[in-house]
Amino acid sequence: MKLVNRNLEKDGSGHITMIPEQAEDMWHAYNLIAVGDRLRATTIRRVQTESATGSTSSSKVRTMLTVAVEAVDFDTQACTLRVKGRNCEENQYVKMGAYHTIDLELNRKFTLVKHFWDSIALERVDMACDPTQHADLAAIILHEGLCHICLVTSCMTIVRAKIEINIPRKRKNFCSQHDKGLLKFYDAIIQGVLRHINFDVVKCVLVGSPGFVKDQFCEYMFQQATKMDWKVILDNKSKFLMVHASSGHKHALKEILSDPAIASRLADTKASSEVKALDTFYNMLQNEPERAYYGINHVEKANEAMGIETLLVTDELFSHFPVATKEDYLLVADTLGVNPSTARGSKNSFLVALPSELGQLSGVAATLRFPMPDIADEEEDEADELDP
């Protein structure tokens, strides 16, 4: 996502203009746009014109439109986003108050106007517009002639470079052309690593391939780093982890991340922190239920006692719940003094967790630093009072 303009007032109102540059950016836009916001973007509108003879004709025109958002629909398979609402600004083709659906498009800017930009929405903007500052896991997936260099964030995988080089086949007694092509391929990958991986942020670099390609590449890269004095690679040599992958295609990354053999090495990365935090919550709910609670009422009471260790909230809750409900969750997060970018690893941490899992538990949960049986007892007492 490219940030074009950001104009916010002291009361938190204002507008931000962005350009989605890749399909994954639509997911960020989906989590930013909420009912009640105003969205301004170009769109296609079918209009009818009447000629001097009285005949009518229909044509499509592109126009800039501003709608008051009433519904947001995201297609997860196609990564497309449709926003429905009523026109709220003068337009020569669309009457005031008329319904229109805007399809957000790649590489076309849109402006989002909110009455209040909360801390979670602003953090989402920062993460979308500069994903490299939040991607602490990188991956180099390759086979001979094809390589993908990816950055993995907590909610998406970004392909930073795709390298394709034709490597001549090995022939008996004529290996020089193959070897030259292979070294040229490896050199291109190394330049991609130096250009696209920020080792100040990245904690682990997965290098995956079928066979021994990964081993040959890493050996050559470290040799070249010593020869050329590339300290950024030599100083971070321990971050490279060689793993098996079925191919150099992007989809091979999924099988790597699901491999339990490398789970311990990835334990500190954001890409796996949501899974780890959710597992911790479920284990605690089963073994120490007085330190694991879900639902806004229980979480608020734990927060009042300053007992929350990890707060888990779904993306969907912050994006598409009613404003009044959303403010309850924001109050808890703000009281903890945390946000998604600064909280990880802190005593009071905040995580936007897996919606399909946590959504079944009302969308909010917390693990506590100490047992609080009084929370459950209070609810039981309230239930007894309501019984006739």
mmCIF file of C-alpha atoms in Angstrom:
data_model
loop_
_atom_site.group_PDB
_atom_site.id
_atom_site.type_symbol
_atom_site.label_atom_id
_atom_site.label_comp_id
_atom_site.label_asym_id
_atom_site.label_seq_id
_atom_site.Cartn_x
_atom_site.Cartn_y
_atom_site.Cartn_z
ATOM 1 C CA MET A 1 0.000 0.000 0.000
ATOM 2 C CA LYS A 2 1.289 3.446 -0.880
ATOM 3 C CA LEU A 3 0.458 6.374 1.395
ATOM 4 C CA VAL A 4 -0.444 9.463 -0.674
ATOM 5 C CA ASN A 5 -1.859 11.879 1.881
ATOM 6 C CA ARG A 6 -2.666 11.891 5.595
ATOM 7 C CA ASN A 7 -4.662 14.749 7.110
ATOM 8 C CA LEU A 8 -5.896 14.215 10.667
ATOM 9 C CA GLU A 9 -7.325 16.757 13.103
ATOM 10 C CA LYS A 10 -6.629 16.973 16.851
ATOM 11 C CA ASP A 11 -9.957 15.283 17.630
ATOM 12 C CA GLY A 12 -8.953 12.231 15.561
ATOM 13 C CA SER A 13 -11.143 12.981 12.548
ATOM 14 C CA GLY A 14 -9.792 13.386 9.051
ATOM 15 C CA HIS A 15 -8.909 11.543 5.873
ATOM 16 C CA ILE A 16 -6.118 9.322 4.559
ATOM 17 C CA THR A 17 -5.468 8.685 0.861
ATOM 18 C CA MET A 18 -3.809 5.419 -0.204
ATOM 19 C CA ILE A 19 -3.079 3.398 -3.338
ATOM 20 C CA PRO A 20 -3.401 -0.416 -3.149
ATOM 21 C CA GLU A 21 -0.430 -1.856 -5.046
ATOM 22 C CA GLN A 22 -1.005 -5.587 -4.610
ATOM 23 C CA ALA A 23 -3.881 -7.941 -3.945
ATOM 24 C CA GLU A 24 -3.040 -8.324 -0.246
ATOM 25 C CA ASP A 25 -3.581 -4.580 0.214
ATOM 26 C CA MET A 26 -7.297 -5.182 -0.276
ATOM 27 C CA TRP A 27 -7.310 -7.131 2.987
ATOM 28 C CA HIS A 28 -5.931 -4.103 4.805
ATOM 29 C CA ALA A 29 -8.511 -1.860 3.120
ATOM 30 C CA TYR A 30 -11.272 -4.268 4.187
ATOM 31 C CA ASN A 31 -10.133 -3.970 7.807
ATOM 32 C CA LEU A 32 -9.951 -0.176 7.592
ATOM 33 C CA ILE A 33 -13.260 0.656 5.909
ATOM 34 C CA ALA A 34 -16.200 0.547 8.326
ATOM 35 C CA VAL A 35 -19.910 1.359 8.168
ATOM 36 C CA GLY A 36 -20.365 5.097 8.706
ATOM 37 C CA ASP A 37 -17.099 6.086 7.013
ATOM 38 C CA ARG A 38 -16.984 7.987 3.733
ATOM 39 C CA LEU A 39 -15.073 6.543 0.808
ATOM 40 C CA ARG A 40 -13.970 8.586 -2.184
ATOM 41 C CA ALA A 41 -12.686 6.764 -5.279
ATOM 42 C CA THR A 42 -13.108 6.530 -9.033
ATOM 43 C CA THR A 43 -15.783 4.138 -10.227
ATOM 44 C CA ILE A 44 -17.644 3.058 -13.347
ATOM 45 C CA ARG A 45 -21.254 4.241 -13.649
ATOM 46 C CA ARG A 46 -23.735 3.397 -16.391
ATOM 47 C CA VAL A 47 -25.586 6.526 -17.541
ATOM 48 C CA GLN A 48 -28.380 7.105 -20.013
ATOM 49 C CA THR A 49 -28.341 10.040 -22.415
ATOM 50 C CA GLU A 50 -31.163 11.363 -24.574
ATOM 51 C CA SER A 51 -30.470 12.694 -28.063
ATOM 52 C CA ALA A 52 -32.187 15.631 -29.772
ATOM 53 C CA THR A 53 -34.527 13.181 -31.531
ATOM 54 C CA GLY A 54 -35.687 11.700 -28.221
ATOM 55 C CA SER A 55 -33.848 8.377 -28.483
ATOM 56 C CA THR A 56 -31.893 7.177 -25.465
ATOM 57 C CA SER A 57 -28.561 5.442 -25.305
ATOM 58 C CA SER A 58 -26.617 3.888 -22.470
ATOM 59 C CA SER A 59 -22.896 4.142 -21.850
ATOM 60 C CA LYS A 60 -20.364 3.626 -19.085
ATOM 61 C CA VAL A 61 -18.372 6.542 -17.686
ATOM 62 C CA ARG A 62 -15.618 6.742 -15.092
ATOM 63 C CA THR A 63 -16.322 9.288 -12.378
ATOM 64 C CA MET A 64 -15.068 10.271 -8.929
ATOM 65 C CA LEU A 65 -17.658 9.395 -6.305
ATOM 66 C CA THR A 66 -17.952 9.751 -2.529
ATOM 67 C CA VAL A 67 -20.247 7.332 -0.715
ATOM 68 C CA ALA A 68 -21.330 6.989 2.900
ATOM 69 C CA VAL A 69 -20.412 3.356 3.584
ATOM 70 C CA GLU A 70 -23.269 0.989 4.410
ATOM 71 C CA ALA A 71 -21.768 -2.406 3.526
ATOM 72 C CA VAL A 72 -18.305 -3.844 2.791
ATOM 73 C CA ASP A 73 -17.853 -7.150 0.967
ATOM 74 C CA PHE A 74 -14.462 -8.851 0.619
ATOM 75 C CA ASP A 75 -13.845 -11.827 -1.676
ATOM 76 C CA THR A 76 -11.038 -13.772 -0.008
ATOM 77 C CA GLN A 77 -10.353 -15.922 -3.064
ATOM 78 C CA ALA A 78 -10.054 -13.116 -5.600
ATOM 79 C CA CYS A 79 -8.872 -10.457 -3.076
ATOM 80 C CA THR A 80 -11.452 -8.000 -4.398
ATOM 81 C CA LEU A 81 -13.296 -5.419 -2.331
ATOM 82 C CA ARG A 82 -16.755 -3.932 -2.950
ATOM 83 C CA VAL A 83 -18.111 -1.028 -0.937
ATOM 84 C CA LYS A 84 -21.815 -0.121 -1.065
ATOM 85 C CA GLY A 85 -23.272 3.180 0.055
ATOM 86 C CA ARG A 86 -25.200 6.328 -0.815
ATOM 87 C CA ASN A 87 -23.670 9.176 -2.763
ATOM 88 C CA CYS A 88 -23.008 12.073 -0.372
ATOM 89 C CA GLU A 89 -21.348 14.650 -2.646
ATOM 90 C CA GLU A 90 -22.460 16.457 -5.814
ATOM 91 C CA ASN A 91 -21.833 14.454 -8.971
ATOM 92 C CA GLN A 92 -22.988 15.054 -12.543
ATOM 93 C CA TYR A 93 -23.807 11.377 -13.103
ATOM 94 C CA VAL A 94 -25.127 10.228 -9.716
ATOM 95 C CA LYS A 95 -27.883 11.930 -7.734
ATOM 96 C CA MET A 96 -27.397 12.777 -4.074
ATOM 97 C CA GLY A 97 -28.530 9.856 -1.919
ATOM 98 C CA ALA A 98 -28.467 7.358 -4.806
ATOM 99 C CA TYR A 99 -26.962 3.951 -4.058
ATOM 100 C CA HIS A 100 -23.739 2.898 -5.754
ATOM 101 C CA THR A 101 -21.208 0.103 -5.286
ATOM 102 C CA ILE A 102 -17.533 0.983 -5.646
ATOM 103 C CA ASP A 103 -15.066 -1.750 -6.614
ATOM 104 C CA LEU A 104 -11.660 -0.770 -5.292
ATOM 105 C CA GLU A 105 -8.976 -1.315 -7.929
ATOM 106 C CA LEU A 106 -5.241 -1.906 -7.795
ATOM 107 C CA ASN A 107 -3.075 1.136 -8.509
ATOM 108 C CA ARG A 108 -6.050 3.529 -8.203
ATOM 109 C CA LYS A 109 -6.093 5.769 -5.159
ATOM 110 C CA PHE A 110 -8.941 5.978 -2.678
ATOM 111 C CA THR A 111 -9.585 8.368 0.200
ATOM 112 C CA LEU A 112 -11.087 7.168 3.462
ATOM 113 C CA VAL A 113 -12.751 9.707 5.776
ATOM 114 C CA LYS A 114 -13.471 8.785 9.407
ATOM 115 C CA HIS A 115 -15.049 10.713 12.264
ATOM 116 C CA PHE A 116 -12.362 9.199 14.493
ATOM 117 C CA TRP A 117 -9.169 7.359 13.526
ATOM 118 C CA ASP A 118 -8.486 5.098 16.508
ATOM 119 C CA SER A 119 -5.085 3.641 17.402
ATOM 120 C CA ILE A 120 -5.847 0.283 15.795
ATOM 121 C CA ALA A 121 -6.831 1.837 12.441
ATOM 122 C CA LEU A 122 -3.723 4.038 12.394
ATOM 123 C CA GLU A 123 -1.530 1.047 13.204
ATOM 124 C CA ARG A 124 -3.160 -0.821 10.321
ATOM 125 C CA VAL A 125 -2.300 2.050 7.967
ATOM 126 C CA ASP A 126 1.327 2.062 9.109
ATOM 127 C CA MET A 127 1.616 -1.703 8.695
ATOM 128 C CA ALA A 128 -0.007 -1.683 5.248
ATOM 129 C CA CYS A 129 2.116 1.190 3.928
ATOM 130 C CA ASP A 130 5.418 -0.141 5.245
ATOM 131 C CA PRO A 131 5.113 -3.922 5.654
ATOM 132 C CA THR A 132 8.890 -4.417 5.750
ATOM 133 C CA GLN A 133 8.950 -2.780 9.192
ATOM 134 C CA HIS A 134 6.690 -5.526 10.558
ATOM 135 C CA ALA A 135 7.828 -8.597 8.611
ATOM 136 C CA ASP A 136 10.260 -10.372 10.934
ATOM 137 C CA LEU A 137 10.247 -13.590 8.901
ATOM 138 C CA ALA A 138 11.731 -13.832 5.407
ATOM 139 C CA ALA A 139 11.837 -16.781 3.027
ATOM 140 C CA ILE A 140 13.930 -17.694 -0.007
ATOM 141 C CA ILE A 141 12.129 -20.454 -1.893
ATOM 142 C CA LEU A 142 14.036 -21.802 -4.894
ATOM 143 C CA HIS A 143 14.768 -24.522 -7.353
ATOM 144 C CA GLU A 144 17.204 -24.308 -10.261
ATOM 145 C CA GLY A 145 16.191 -21.311 -12.379
ATOM 146 C CA LEU A 146 13.329 -20.030 -10.159
ATOM 147 C CA CYS A 147 13.359 -18.210 -6.825
ATOM 148 C CA HIS A 148 10.849 -16.245 -4.738
ATOM 149 C CA ILE A 149 12.060 -13.893 -2.007
ATOM 150 C CA CYS A 150 9.185 -13.303 0.406
ATOM 151 C CA LEU A 151 8.464 -11.339 3.561
ATOM 152 C CA VAL A 152 5.935 -12.915 5.913
ATOM 153 C CA THR A 153 3.844 -10.719 8.200
ATOM 154 C CA SER A 154 1.214 -11.832 10.685
ATOM 155 C CA CYS A 155 -1.530 -11.528 8.074
ATOM 156 C CA MET A 156 0.014 -11.908 4.623
ATOM 157 C CA THR A 157 2.961 -13.038 2.525
ATOM 158 C CA ILE A 158 4.582 -10.415 0.301
ATOM 159 C CA VAL A 159 6.665 -11.470 -2.707
ATOM 160 C CA ARG A 160 9.461 -8.906 -2.871
ATOM 161 C CA ALA A 161 11.305 -10.489 -5.796
ATOM 162 C CA LYS A 162 10.754 -13.229 -8.339
ATOM 163 C CA ILE A 163 13.940 -14.365 -10.068
ATOM 164 C CA GLU A 164 13.802 -16.496 -13.208
ATOM 165 C CA ILE A 165 16.959 -17.376 -15.126
ATOM 166 C CA ASN A 166 17.329 -20.012 -17.831
ATOM 167 C CA ILE A 167 20.083 -22.420 -16.756
ATOM 168 C CA PRO A 168 21.574 -24.700 -19.460
ATOM 169 C CA ARG A 169 21.267 -28.404 -18.829
ATOM 170 C CA LYS A 170 24.173 -30.468 -17.624
ATOM 171 C CA ARG A 171 25.867 -32.376 -20.391
ATOM 172 C CA LYS A 172 28.576 -34.982 -20.131
ATOM 173 C CA ASN A 173 31.990 -33.309 -20.223
ATOM 174 C CA PHE A 174 30.316 -29.909 -20.842
ATOM 175 C CA CYS A 175 29.304 -28.606 -17.409
ATOM 176 C CA SER A 176 30.789 -25.125 -17.672
ATOM 177 C CA GLN A 177 27.683 -23.485 -19.184
ATOM 178 C CA HIS A 178 25.450 -25.050 -16.550
ATOM 179 C CA ASP A 179 27.759 -23.937 -13.738
ATOM 180 C CA LYS A 180 28.008 -20.397 -15.115
ATOM 181 C CA GLY A 181 24.229 -20.153 -15.388
ATOM 182 C CA LEU A 182 23.810 -21.461 -11.840
ATOM 183 C CA LEU A 183 26.275 -18.934 -10.386
ATOM 184 C CA LYS A 184 24.547 -16.125 -12.274
ATOM 185 C CA PHE A 185 21.259 -17.312 -10.745
ATOM 186 C CA TYR A 186 22.757 -17.390 -7.237
ATOM 187 C CA ASP A 187 24.256 -13.906 -7.677
ATOM 188 C CA ALA A 188 20.830 -12.524 -8.611
ATOM 189 C CA ILE A 189 19.307 -14.080 -5.480
ATOM 190 C CA ILE A 190 22.033 -12.594 -3.265
ATOM 191 C CA GLN A 191 21.362 -9.129 -4.692
ATOM 192 C CA GLY A 192 17.661 -9.656 -3.958
ATOM 193 C CA VAL A 193 18.458 -10.631 -0.366
ATOM 194 C CA LEU A 194 20.616 -7.523 0.142
ATOM 195 C CA ARG A 195 17.963 -5.286 -1.420
ATOM 196 C CA HIS A 196 14.758 -6.641 0.123
ATOM 197 C CA ILE A 197 15.558 -8.140 3.548
ATOM 198 C CA ASN A 198 15.918 -5.765 6.486
ATOM 199 C CA PHE A 199 18.019 -7.727 8.971
ATOM 200 C CA ASP A 200 17.348 -5.166 11.700
ATOM 201 C CA VAL A 201 13.761 -6.444 11.731
ATOM 202 C CA VAL A 202 13.962 -9.987 10.334
ATOM 203 C CA LYS A 203 14.652 -12.655 12.960
ATOM 204 C CA CYS A 204 14.778 -15.689 10.683
ATOM 205 C CA VAL A 205 15.357 -16.344 6.964
ATOM 206 C CA LEU A 206 14.037 -19.650 5.668
ATOM 207 C CA VAL A 207 15.922 -21.050 2.682
ATOM 208 C CA GLY A 208 13.897 -23.839 1.106
ATOM 209 C CA SER A 209 14.406 -26.010 -1.965
ATOM 210 C CA PRO A 210 14.142 -29.598 -3.175
ATOM 211 C CA GLY A 211 17.361 -31.618 -2.973
ATOM 212 C CA PHE A 212 20.650 -29.878 -2.239
ATOM 213 C CA VAL A 213 20.009 -26.611 -4.084
ATOM 214 C CA LYS A 214 19.548 -24.708 -0.817
ATOM 215 C CA ASP A 215 22.820 -26.066 0.587
ATOM 216 C CA GLN A 216 24.752 -25.134 -2.560
ATOM 217 C CA PHE A 217 23.236 -21.647 -2.609
ATOM 218 C CA CYS A 218 23.947 -20.923 1.069
ATOM 219 C CA GLU A 219 27.520 -22.187 0.761
ATOM 220 C CA TYR A 220 28.098 -19.947 -2.271
ATOM 221 C CA MET A 221 26.399 -16.936 -0.607
ATOM 222 C CA PHE A 222 28.555 -17.150 2.517
ATOM 223 C CA GLN A 223 31.703 -17.608 0.415
ATOM 224 C CA GLN A 224 30.834 -14.498 -1.597
ATOM 225 C CA ALA A 225 29.975 -12.586 1.573
ATOM 226 C CA THR A 226 33.436 -13.349 2.974
ATOM 227 C CA LYS A 227 35.116 -12.478 -0.321
ATOM 228 C CA MET A 228 33.165 -9.218 -0.820
ATOM 229 C CA ASP A 229 33.060 -8.353 2.901
ATOM 230 C CA TRP A 230 29.244 -8.205 3.048
ATOM 231 C CA LYS A 231 28.986 -7.772 6.811
ATOM 232 C CA VAL A 232 25.196 -7.627 6.756
ATOM 233 C CA ILE A 233 25.118 -11.286 5.655
ATOM 234 C CA LEU A 234 28.066 -12.462 7.750
ATOM 235 C CA ASP A 235 26.720 -10.816 10.927
ATOM 236 C CA ASN A 236 23.316 -12.459 10.391
ATOM 237 C CA LYS A 237 24.541 -15.879 9.270
ATOM 238 C CA SER A 238 22.841 -17.552 12.224
ATOM 239 C CA LYS A 239 19.418 -16.294 11.045
ATOM 240 C CA PHE A 240 19.476 -18.455 7.888
ATOM 241 C CA LEU A 241 17.641 -21.751 8.317
ATOM 242 C CA MET A 242 17.751 -24.377 5.552
ATOM 243 C CA VAL A 243 14.555 -26.415 5.130
ATOM 244 C CA HIS A 244 13.092 -28.760 2.564
ATOM 245 C CA ALA A 245 10.601 -27.382 0.018
ATOM 246 C CA SER A 246 8.909 -29.204 -2.840
ATOM 247 C CA SER A 247 9.662 -26.420 -5.354
ATOM 248 C CA GLY A 248 10.647 -22.775 -5.788
ATOM 249 C CA HIS A 249 7.027 -21.661 -6.200
ATOM 250 C CA LYS A 250 5.367 -19.425 -3.615
ATOM 251 C CA HIS A 251 2.863 -22.084 -2.494
ATOM 252 C CA ALA A 252 5.749 -24.204 -1.158
ATOM 253 C CA LEU A 253 6.111 -21.689 1.672
ATOM 254 C CA LYS A 254 2.865 -22.932 3.241
ATOM 255 C CA GLU A 255 4.174 -26.462 3.698
ATOM 256 C CA ILE A 256 7.391 -25.093 5.203
ATOM 257 C CA LEU A 257 5.565 -22.972 7.780
ATOM 258 C CA SER A 258 3.389 -25.927 8.786
ATOM 259 C CA ASP A 259 6.406 -28.175 9.398
ATOM 260 C CA PRO A 260 6.605 -28.833 13.188
ATOM 261 C CA ALA A 261 10.351 -29.431 12.885
ATOM 262 C CA ILE A 262 11.005 -25.706 12.428
ATOM 263 C CA ALA A 263 8.295 -24.438 14.798
ATOM 264 C CA SER A 264 10.766 -23.827 17.642
ATOM 265 C CA ARG A 265 12.975 -21.674 15.428
ATOM 266 C CA LEU A 266 10.003 -19.576 14.368
ATOM 267 C CA ALA A 267 8.598 -19.244 17.878
ATOM 268 C CA ASP A 268 9.621 -15.589 18.246
ATOM 269 C CA THR A 269 8.361 -14.350 14.887
ATOM 270 C CA LYS A 270 5.074 -12.495 14.475
ATOM 271 C CA ALA A 271 3.948 -14.955 11.794
ATOM 272 C CA SER A 272 3.641 -17.662 14.432
ATOM 273 C CA SER A 273 2.962 -15.567 17.542
ATOM 274 C CA GLU A 274 -0.823 -15.545 16.994
ATOM 275 C CA VAL A 275 -0.917 -19.334 16.788
ATOM 276 C CA LYS A 276 1.305 -19.666 19.854
ATOM 277 C CA ALA A 277 -0.743 -17.179 21.895
ATOM 278 C CA LEU A 278 -4.004 -18.897 20.983
ATOM 279 C CA ASP A 279 -2.572 -22.312 21.907
ATOM 280 C CA THR A 280 -1.426 -20.888 25.242
ATOM 281 C CA PHE A 281 -4.903 -19.508 25.880
ATOM 282 C CA TYR A 282 -6.632 -22.848 25.138
ATOM 283 C CA ASN A 283 -4.144 -24.791 27.281
ATOM 284 C CA MET A 284 -4.661 -22.384 30.141
ATOM 285 C CA LEU A 285 -8.442 -22.516 29.716
ATOM 286 C CA GLN A 286 -8.257 -26.285 30.133
ATOM 287 C CA ASN A 287 -5.649 -26.510 32.908
ATOM 288 C CA GLU A 288 -5.902 -23.163 34.738
ATOM 289 C CA PRO A 289 -9.364 -21.765 33.895
ATOM 290 C CA GLU A 290 -9.026 -19.028 36.503
ATOM 291 C CA ARG A 291 -6.257 -17.448 34.379
ATOM 292 C CA ALA A 292 -8.075 -17.585 31.017
ATOM 293 C CA TYR A 293 -11.241 -15.646 30.216
ATOM 294 C CA TYR A 294 -13.161 -14.606 27.104
ATOM 295 C CA GLY A 295 -15.990 -12.164 26.438
ATOM 296 C CA ILE A 296 -15.850 -8.422 26.945
ATOM 297 C CA ASN A 297 -17.345 -8.446 30.480
ATOM 298 C CA HIS A 298 -14.749 -10.847 31.880
ATOM 299 C CA VAL A 299 -11.887 -9.156 30.029
ATOM 300 C CA GLU A 300 -12.915 -5.705 31.266
ATOM 301 C CA LYS A 301 -12.974 -6.916 34.889
ATOM 302 C CA ALA A 302 -9.544 -8.498 34.487
ATOM 303 C CA ASN A 303 -8.284 -5.261 32.989
ATOM 304 C CA GLU A 304 -9.642 -3.222 35.929
ATOM 305 C CA ALA A 305 -7.568 -5.429 38.244
ATOM 306 C CA MET A 306 -4.501 -4.956 35.996
ATOM 307 C CA GLY A 307 -4.309 -8.715 35.559
ATOM 308 C CA ILE A 308 -4.085 -9.100 31.749
ATOM 309 C CA GLU A 309 -0.895 -10.646 30.407
ATOM 310 C CA THR A 310 -1.994 -11.211 26.784
ATOM 311 C CA LEU A 311 -5.041 -9.683 25.123
ATOM 312 C CA LEU A 312 -6.322 -11.359 21.946
ATOM 313 C CA VAL A 313 -8.774 -9.617 19.625
ATOM 314 C CA THR A 314 -9.914 -10.501 16.109
ATOM 315 C CA ASP A 315 -9.362 -8.273 13.068
ATOM 316 C CA GLU A 316 -13.048 -8.525 12.223
ATOM 317 C CA LEU A 317 -14.090 -7.128 15.595
ATOM 318 C CA PHE A 318 -12.141 -3.912 15.108
ATOM 319 C CA SER A 319 -13.251 -3.525 11.522
ATOM 320 C CA HIS A 320 -16.916 -4.359 11.322
ATOM 321 C CA PHE A 321 -18.520 -4.426 14.765
ATOM 322 C CA PRO A 322 -20.837 -1.551 15.754
ATOM 323 C CA VAL A 323 -18.958 1.546 16.892
ATOM 324 C CA ALA A 324 -20.317 1.366 20.466
ATOM 325 C CA THR A 325 -19.134 -2.239 20.855
ATOM 326 C CA LYS A 326 -15.790 -1.493 19.249
ATOM 327 C CA GLU A 327 -15.124 1.320 21.721
ATOM 328 C CA ASP A 328 -15.362 -1.147 24.628
ATOM 329 C CA TYR A 329 -12.496 -3.191 23.182
ATOM 330 C CA LEU A 330 -10.438 -0.124 22.324
ATOM 331 C CA LEU A 331 -10.800 1.068 25.906
ATOM 332 C CA VAL A 332 -9.255 -2.160 27.186
ATOM 333 C CA ALA A 333 -6.390 -2.024 24.662
ATOM 334 C CA ASP A 334 -5.692 1.652 25.349
ATOM 335 C CA THR A 335 -5.797 1.065 29.109
ATOM 336 C CA LEU A 336 -3.090 -1.551 28.694
ATOM 337 C CA GLY A 337 -1.126 1.099 26.813
ATOM 338 C CA VAL A 338 -0.357 -1.233 23.947
ATOM 339 C CA ASN A 339 -0.903 -1.544 20.227
ATOM 340 C CA PRO A 340 -0.093 -4.249 17.674
ATOM 341 C CA SER A 341 3.304 -2.775 16.730
ATOM 342 C CA THR A 342 4.802 -2.169 20.170
ATOM 343 C CA ALA A 343 3.213 -4.787 22.376
ATOM 344 C CA ARG A 344 4.793 -8.051 21.319
ATOM 345 C CA GLY A 345 7.180 -9.270 23.958
ATOM 346 C CA SER A 346 5.980 -6.783 26.552
ATOM 347 C CA LYS A 347 4.424 -7.678 29.887
ATOM 348 C CA ASN A 348 0.974 -6.591 28.751
ATOM 349 C CA SER A 349 0.814 -7.712 25.153
ATOM 350 C CA PHE A 350 -1.826 -7.259 22.499
ATOM 351 C CA LEU A 351 -2.406 -9.664 19.614
ATOM 352 C CA VAL A 352 -4.813 -9.570 16.699
ATOM 353 C CA ALA A 353 -5.424 -13.305 16.566
ATOM 354 C CA LEU A 354 -6.866 -15.834 14.134
ATOM 355 C CA PRO A 355 -10.481 -14.794 13.468
ATOM 356 C CA SER A 356 -11.720 -18.286 12.577
ATOM 357 C CA GLU A 357 -10.559 -19.591 15.983
ATOM 358 C CA LEU A 358 -11.104 -16.685 18.335
ATOM 359 C CA GLY A 359 -14.316 -15.666 16.581
ATOM 360 C CA GLN A 360 -15.993 -18.654 18.205
ATOM 361 C CA LEU A 361 -15.234 -17.138 21.634
ATOM 362 C CA SER A 362 -16.886 -13.738 21.052
ATOM 363 C CA GLY A 363 -13.810 -12.264 19.374
ATOM 364 C CA VAL A 364 -11.919 -11.244 22.526
ATOM 365 C CA ALA A 365 -9.983 -13.253 25.095
ATOM 366 C CA ALA A 366 -7.186 -12.794 27.618
ATOM 367 C CA THR A 367 -4.662 -14.815 29.575
ATOM 368 C CA LEU A 368 -3.953 -13.410 33.039
ATOM 369 C CA ARG A 369 -0.778 -12.937 35.060
ATOM 370 C CA PHE A 370 -2.438 -14.386 38.155
ATOM 371 C CA PRO A 371 -5.628 -16.399 38.923
ATOM 372 C CA MET A 372 -8.855 -14.392 39.290
ATOM 373 C CA PRO A 373 -11.625 -16.787 40.384
ATOM 374 C CA ASP A 374 -13.737 -13.820 41.532
ATOM 375 C CA ILE A 375 -14.623 -12.981 37.921
ATOM 376 C CA ALA A 376 -16.438 -16.268 37.377
ATOM 377 C CA ASP A 377 -17.977 -16.143 40.875
ATOM 378 C CA GLU A 378 -19.433 -12.668 40.217
ATOM 379 C CA GLU A 379 -21.162 -13.899 37.057
ATOM 380 C CA GLU A 380 -22.609 -16.903 38.883
ATOM 381 C CA ASP A 381 -23.963 -14.594 41.619
ATOM 382 C CA GLU A 382 -25.532 -12.330 39.008
ATOM 383 C CA ALA A 383 -27.155 -15.328 37.316
ATOM 384 C CA ASP A 384 -28.556 -16.537 40.670
ATOM 385 C CA GLU A 385 -30.070 -13.087 41.318
ATOM 386 C CA LEU A 386 -31.845 -13.180 37.946
ATOM 387 C CA ASP A 387 -33.393 -16.606 38.614
ATOM 388 C CA PRO A 388 -36.943 -16.285 40.065
#
